[in-house]
Amino acid sequence: PNCLILAITPANQDVATSDAIKVSRQVDPAGERTFGVLTKIDLMDKGTNALDVLEGRSYRLRIPWVGIVNRSQEDINRNVDMIAARKREREFFATNPDYAHLASKMGSEYLARLLSKHLESVIRARIPGIASFINRSIDDLEAELAHLGRPVSIDAGVRSILCYLLSI
């Protein structure tokens, strides 16, 4: 219950048969923690798009899908840095006629902001319970210490004998 689930699926695969989606449905049936991430949108066949998924018509999730464009193997081999890759990803969504209307809610940067915001809300919601658990644990430990009694003071003679016995 304390985990976020990124159900990552390539756009050129049928989402209905995605292992990530199947597993997320098993462990998060209400879909409260599942973030659908559709990758490789730029590699889809000409004349096709992922709008049915991204707009929630073909496979609806409680939290809307986020499309991303990964660096290509060529970009990796050419050491294209992540800043340039993110810029190209933003340009892809902004200039592609199929996705331009969704551009503000697509890409790795948007996904990072979405996850951060969700994680922050989860943390805020759970802090009172965590604080209560910590306080109960402290109370339990203090009660146990009280039950065990006060520590016995050790004088210098007993301390030297204990040190001698521990060194043997």
PDB file of C-alpha atoms in Angstrom:
ATOM      1  CA  PRO A   1       0.000   0.000   0.000  1.00  0.00           C
ATOM      2  CA  ASN A   2       2.968   2.367   0.353  1.00  0.00           C
ATOM      3  CA  CYS A   3       4.151   1.862  -3.236  1.00  0.00           C
ATOM      4  CA  LEU A   4       3.427   3.648  -6.464  1.00  0.00           C
ATOM      5  CA  ILE A   5       3.054   1.427  -9.502  1.00  0.00           C
ATOM      6  CA  LEU A   6       4.423   2.461 -12.874  1.00  0.00           C
ATOM      7  CA  ALA A   7       2.704   0.225 -15.414  1.00  0.00           C
ATOM      8  CA  ILE A   8       5.063   0.830 -18.323  1.00  0.00           C
ATOM      9  CA  THR A   9       3.882  -0.405 -21.693  1.00  0.00           C
ATOM     10  CA  PRO A  10       5.273   0.213 -25.176  1.00  0.00           C
ATOM     11  CA  ALA A  11       2.821   2.013 -27.474  1.00  0.00           C
ATOM     12  CA  ASN A  12       3.421  -0.548 -30.209  1.00  0.00           C
ATOM     13  CA  GLN A  13       2.068  -3.335 -27.968  1.00  0.00           C
ATOM     14  CA  ASP A  14      -1.577  -4.085 -27.178  1.00  0.00           C
ATOM     15  CA  VAL A  15      -2.237  -2.529 -23.774  1.00  0.00           C
ATOM     16  CA  ALA A  16      -4.885  -5.138 -22.967  1.00  0.00           C
ATOM     17  CA  THR A  17      -2.196  -7.854 -23.021  1.00  0.00           C
ATOM     18  CA  SER A  18       0.430  -5.826 -21.141  1.00  0.00           C
ATOM     19  CA  ASP A  19       1.990  -7.749 -18.251  1.00  0.00           C
ATOM     20  CA  ALA A  20       2.499  -4.482 -16.368  1.00  0.00           C
ATOM     21  CA  ILE A  21      -1.220  -3.708 -16.530  1.00  0.00           C
ATOM     22  CA  LYS A  22      -2.187  -7.261 -15.550  1.00  0.00           C
ATOM     23  CA  VAL A  23       0.048  -7.165 -12.483  1.00  0.00           C
ATOM     24  CA  SER A  24      -1.095  -3.682 -11.502  1.00  0.00           C
ATOM     25  CA  ARG A  25      -4.738  -4.818 -11.646  1.00  0.00           C
ATOM     26  CA  GLN A  26      -3.894  -7.683  -9.277  1.00  0.00           C
ATOM     27  CA  VAL A  27      -2.075  -5.599  -6.656  1.00  0.00           C
ATOM     28  CA  ASP A  28      -4.034  -2.352  -7.096  1.00  0.00           C
ATOM     29  CA  PRO A  29      -7.552  -3.292  -8.190  1.00  0.00           C
ATOM     30  CA  ALA A  30      -8.927   0.159  -7.336  1.00  0.00           C
ATOM     31  CA  GLY A  31      -6.199   1.786  -9.435  1.00  0.00           C
ATOM     32  CA  GLU A  32      -5.322   4.314  -6.747  1.00  0.00           C
ATOM     33  CA  ARG A  33      -1.564   3.805  -7.073  1.00  0.00           C
ATOM     34  CA  THR A  34      -1.193   2.825 -10.731  1.00  0.00           C
ATOM     35  CA  PHE A  35       0.365   5.233 -13.197  1.00  0.00           C
ATOM     36  CA  GLY A  36       0.115   4.097 -16.809  1.00  0.00           C
ATOM     37  CA  VAL A  37       3.175   5.044 -18.832  1.00  0.00           C
ATOM     38  CA  LEU A  38       3.055   4.584 -22.592  1.00  0.00           C
ATOM     39  CA  THR A  39       6.533   4.520 -24.124  1.00  0.00           C
ATOM     40  CA  LYS A  40       7.907   4.481 -27.657  1.00  0.00           C
ATOM     41  CA  ILE A  41       5.077   6.581 -29.043  1.00  0.00           C
ATOM     42  CA  ASP A  42       7.452   7.927 -31.669  1.00  0.00           C
ATOM     43  CA  LEU A  43       8.073   4.394 -32.974  1.00  0.00           C
ATOM     44  CA  MET A  44       4.453   3.623 -33.834  1.00  0.00           C
ATOM     45  CA  ASP A  45       3.645   2.737 -37.443  1.00  0.00           C
ATOM     46  CA  LYS A  46       2.756   5.613 -39.754  1.00  0.00           C
ATOM     47  CA  GLY A  47      -0.951   6.379 -39.693  1.00  0.00           C
ATOM     48  CA  THR A  48      -1.422   5.061 -36.162  1.00  0.00           C
ATOM     49  CA  ASN A  49      -1.429   6.832 -32.824  1.00  0.00           C
ATOM     50  CA  ALA A  50      -1.969   6.125 -29.163  1.00  0.00           C
ATOM     51  CA  LEU A  51      -4.829   8.560 -28.577  1.00  0.00           C
ATOM     52  CA  ASP A  52      -7.345   5.874 -27.575  1.00  0.00           C
ATOM     53  CA  VAL A  53      -5.070   4.845 -24.715  1.00  0.00           C
ATOM     54  CA  LEU A  54      -3.810   8.304 -23.740  1.00  0.00           C
ATOM     55  CA  GLU A  55      -7.330   9.756 -23.688  1.00  0.00           C
ATOM     56  CA  GLY A  56      -8.654   6.787 -21.700  1.00  0.00           C
ATOM     57  CA  ARG A  57     -11.048   5.424 -24.316  1.00  0.00           C
ATOM     58  CA  SER A  58      -9.506   2.006 -24.863  1.00  0.00           C
ATOM     59  CA  TYR A  59      -8.010   1.283 -21.462  1.00  0.00           C
ATOM     60  CA  ARG A  60      -9.062   3.637 -18.704  1.00  0.00           C
ATOM     61  CA  LEU A  61      -7.000   4.117 -15.577  1.00  0.00           C
ATOM     62  CA  ARG A  62      -7.984   6.161 -12.556  1.00  0.00           C
ATOM     63  CA  ILE A  63      -4.860   8.281 -13.047  1.00  0.00           C
ATOM     64  CA  PRO A  64      -4.588   9.323 -16.735  1.00  0.00           C
ATOM     65  CA  TRP A  65      -1.919   7.742 -18.926  1.00  0.00           C
ATOM     66  CA  VAL A  66       1.313   9.614 -19.622  1.00  0.00           C
ATOM     67  CA  GLY A  67       3.090   9.193 -22.926  1.00  0.00           C
ATOM     68  CA  ILE A  68       6.854   9.455 -23.139  1.00  0.00           C
ATOM     69  CA  VAL A  69       9.465   9.329 -25.877  1.00  0.00           C
ATOM     70  CA  ASN A  70      12.636   7.505 -24.919  1.00  0.00           C
ATOM     71  CA  ARG A  71      16.132   8.217 -26.167  1.00  0.00           C
ATOM     72  CA  SER A  72      16.953   6.015 -29.114  1.00  0.00           C
ATOM     73  CA  GLN A  73      19.852   3.594 -29.084  1.00  0.00           C
ATOM     74  CA  GLU A  74      21.569   5.921 -31.539  1.00  0.00           C
ATOM     75  CA  ASP A  75      21.148   8.821 -29.084  1.00  0.00           C
ATOM     76  CA  ILE A  76      22.647   6.694 -26.330  1.00  0.00           C
ATOM     77  CA  ASN A  77      25.566   5.672 -28.540  1.00  0.00           C
ATOM     78  CA  ARG A  78      26.143   9.317 -29.519  1.00  0.00           C
ATOM     79  CA  ASN A  79      26.009  10.344 -25.827  1.00  0.00           C
ATOM     80  CA  VAL A  80      23.058  12.686 -26.323  1.00  0.00           C
ATOM     81  CA  ASP A  81      22.505  14.159 -22.882  1.00  0.00           C
ATOM     82  CA  MET A  82      19.206  13.975 -21.046  1.00  0.00           C
ATOM     83  CA  ILE A  83      18.552  17.722 -21.354  1.00  0.00           C
ATOM     84  CA  ALA A  84      18.624  17.479 -25.153  1.00  0.00           C
ATOM     85  CA  ALA A  85      16.546  14.308 -25.059  1.00  0.00           C
ATOM     86  CA  ARG A  86      13.884  15.960 -22.874  1.00  0.00           C
ATOM     87  CA  LYS A  87      13.814  18.944 -25.238  1.00  0.00           C
ATOM     88  CA  ARG A  88      13.247  16.649 -28.230  1.00  0.00           C
ATOM     89  CA  GLU A  89      10.535  14.824 -26.308  1.00  0.00           C
ATOM     90  CA  ARG A  90       8.724  18.118 -25.582  1.00  0.00           C
ATOM     91  CA  GLU A  91       9.051  19.120 -29.241  1.00  0.00           C
ATOM     92  CA  PHE A  92       7.690  15.765 -30.396  1.00  0.00           C
ATOM     93  CA  PHE A  93       4.480  16.159 -28.404  1.00  0.00           C
ATOM     94  CA  ALA A  94       4.094  19.889 -29.106  1.00  0.00           C
ATOM     95  CA  THR A  95       4.539  19.575 -32.885  1.00  0.00           C
ATOM     96  CA  ASN A  96       2.836  16.247 -33.562  1.00  0.00           C
ATOM     97  CA  PRO A  97      -0.724  16.943 -34.782  1.00  0.00           C
ATOM     98  CA  ASP A  98      -2.055  13.848 -32.975  1.00  0.00           C
ATOM     99  CA  TYR A  99      -0.638  14.782 -29.586  1.00  0.00           C
ATOM    100  CA  ALA A 100      -0.318  18.595 -29.562  1.00  0.00           C
ATOM    101  CA  HIS A 101      -3.546  18.996 -27.537  1.00  0.00           C
ATOM    102  CA  LEU A 102      -2.072  16.685 -24.869  1.00  0.00           C
ATOM    103  CA  ALA A 103       1.480  18.080 -24.927  1.00  0.00           C
ATOM    104  CA  SER A 104       1.225  19.732 -21.485  1.00  0.00           C
ATOM    105  CA  LYS A 105       0.386  16.349 -19.905  1.00  0.00           C
ATOM    106  CA  MET A 106       2.936  14.225 -21.735  1.00  0.00           C
ATOM    107  CA  GLY A 107       6.625  13.521 -21.347  1.00  0.00           C
ATOM    108  CA  SER A 108       9.113  12.451 -18.713  1.00  0.00           C
ATOM    109  CA  GLU A 109       9.193  15.846 -17.010  1.00  0.00           C
ATOM    110  CA  TYR A 110       5.414  15.862 -16.599  1.00  0.00           C
ATOM    111  CA  LEU A 111       5.520  12.279 -15.287  1.00  0.00           C
ATOM    112  CA  ALA A 112       8.155  13.288 -12.706  1.00  0.00           C
ATOM    113  CA  ARG A 113       6.002  16.228 -11.525  1.00  0.00           C
ATOM    114  CA  LEU A 114       2.898  14.027 -11.393  1.00  0.00           C
ATOM    115  CA  LEU A 115       4.684  11.365  -9.350  1.00  0.00           C
ATOM    116  CA  SER A 116       6.209  13.956  -7.004  1.00  0.00           C
ATOM    117  CA  LYS A 117       2.839  15.589  -6.383  1.00  0.00           C
ATOM    118  CA  HIS A 118       1.177  12.224  -5.755  1.00  0.00           C
ATOM    119  CA  LEU A 119       3.970  11.065  -3.463  1.00  0.00           C
ATOM    120  CA  GLU A 120       3.769  14.320  -1.504  1.00  0.00           C
ATOM    121  CA  SER A 121       0.021  13.898  -0.997  1.00  0.00           C
ATOM    122  CA  VAL A 122       0.502  10.294   0.142  1.00  0.00           C
ATOM    123  CA  ILE A 123       3.198  11.358   2.601  1.00  0.00           C
ATOM    124  CA  ARG A 124       1.019  14.170   3.972  1.00  0.00           C
ATOM    125  CA  ALA A 125      -1.867  11.753   4.431  1.00  0.00           C
ATOM    126  CA  ARG A 126       0.286   9.161   6.198  1.00  0.00           C
ATOM    127  CA  ILE A 127       2.304  11.422   8.535  1.00  0.00           C
ATOM    128  CA  PRO A 128      -0.343  11.482  11.309  1.00  0.00           C
ATOM    129  CA  GLY A 129      -0.485   7.670  11.347  1.00  0.00           C
ATOM    130  CA  ILE A 130       3.300   7.397  11.367  1.00  0.00           C
ATOM    131  CA  ALA A 131       3.581   9.943  14.194  1.00  0.00           C
ATOM    132  CA  SER A 132       0.930   8.052  16.158  1.00  0.00           C
ATOM    133  CA  PHE A 133       2.786   4.758  15.633  1.00  0.00           C
ATOM    134  CA  ILE A 134       6.060   6.325  16.821  1.00  0.00           C
ATOM    135  CA  ASN A 135       4.395   7.792  19.922  1.00  0.00           C
ATOM    136  CA  ARG A 136       2.753   4.447  20.768  1.00  0.00           C
ATOM    137  CA  SER A 137       6.113   2.702  20.360  1.00  0.00           C
ATOM    138  CA  ILE A 138       7.790   5.214  22.674  1.00  0.00           C
ATOM    139  CA  ASP A 139       5.030   4.766  25.244  1.00  0.00           C
ATOM    140  CA  ASP A 140       5.348   0.969  25.035  1.00  0.00           C
ATOM    141  CA  LEU A 141       9.130   1.122  25.472  1.00  0.00           C
ATOM    142  CA  GLU A 142       8.860   3.516  28.410  1.00  0.00           C
ATOM    143  CA  ALA A 143       6.305   1.208  30.051  1.00  0.00           C
ATOM    144  CA  GLU A 144       8.632  -1.759  29.554  1.00  0.00           C
ATOM    145  CA  LEU A 145      11.557   0.174  31.035  1.00  0.00           C
ATOM    146  CA  ALA A 146       9.424   1.129  34.031  1.00  0.00           C
ATOM    147  CA  HIS A 147       8.434  -2.524  34.477  1.00  0.00           C
ATOM    148  CA  LEU A 148      12.061  -3.656  34.365  1.00  0.00           C
ATOM    149  CA  GLY A 149      13.028  -1.147  37.042  1.00  0.00           C
ATOM    150  CA  ARG A 150      15.767   1.393  37.401  1.00  0.00           C
ATOM    151  CA  PRO A 151      19.224   0.562  36.115  1.00  0.00           C
ATOM    152  CA  VAL A 152      21.645  -0.776  38.688  1.00  0.00           C
ATOM    153  CA  SER A 153      24.564   1.568  39.168  1.00  0.00           C
ATOM    154  CA  ILE A 154      27.942  -0.025  38.727  1.00  0.00           C
ATOM    155  CA  ASP A 155      30.810   1.176  40.893  1.00  0.00           C
ATOM    156  CA  ALA A 156      34.410   1.306  39.700  1.00  0.00           C
ATOM    157  CA  GLY A 157      35.305  -2.064  41.260  1.00  0.00           C
ATOM    158  CA  VAL A 158      32.478  -3.939  39.566  1.00  0.00           C
ATOM    159  CA  ARG A 159      33.255  -2.161  36.278  1.00  0.00           C
ATOM    160  CA  SER A 160      36.910  -3.305  36.368  1.00  0.00           C
ATOM    161  CA  ILE A 161      35.857  -6.915  37.068  1.00  0.00           C
ATOM    162  CA  LEU A 162      33.386  -6.801  34.168  1.00  0.00           C
ATOM    163  CA  CYS A 163      36.074  -5.403  31.872  1.00  0.00           C
ATOM    164  CA  TYR A 164      38.459  -8.161  32.938  1.00  0.00           C
ATOM    165  CA  LEU A 165      35.826 -10.881  32.351  1.00  0.00           C
ATOM    166  CA  LEU A 166      34.914  -9.470  28.920  1.00  0.00           C
ATOM    167  CA  SER A 167      38.558  -9.431  27.835  1.00  0.00           C
ATOM    168  CA  ILE A 168      39.048 -13.151  28.552  1.00  0.00           C
TER     169      ILE A 168
END
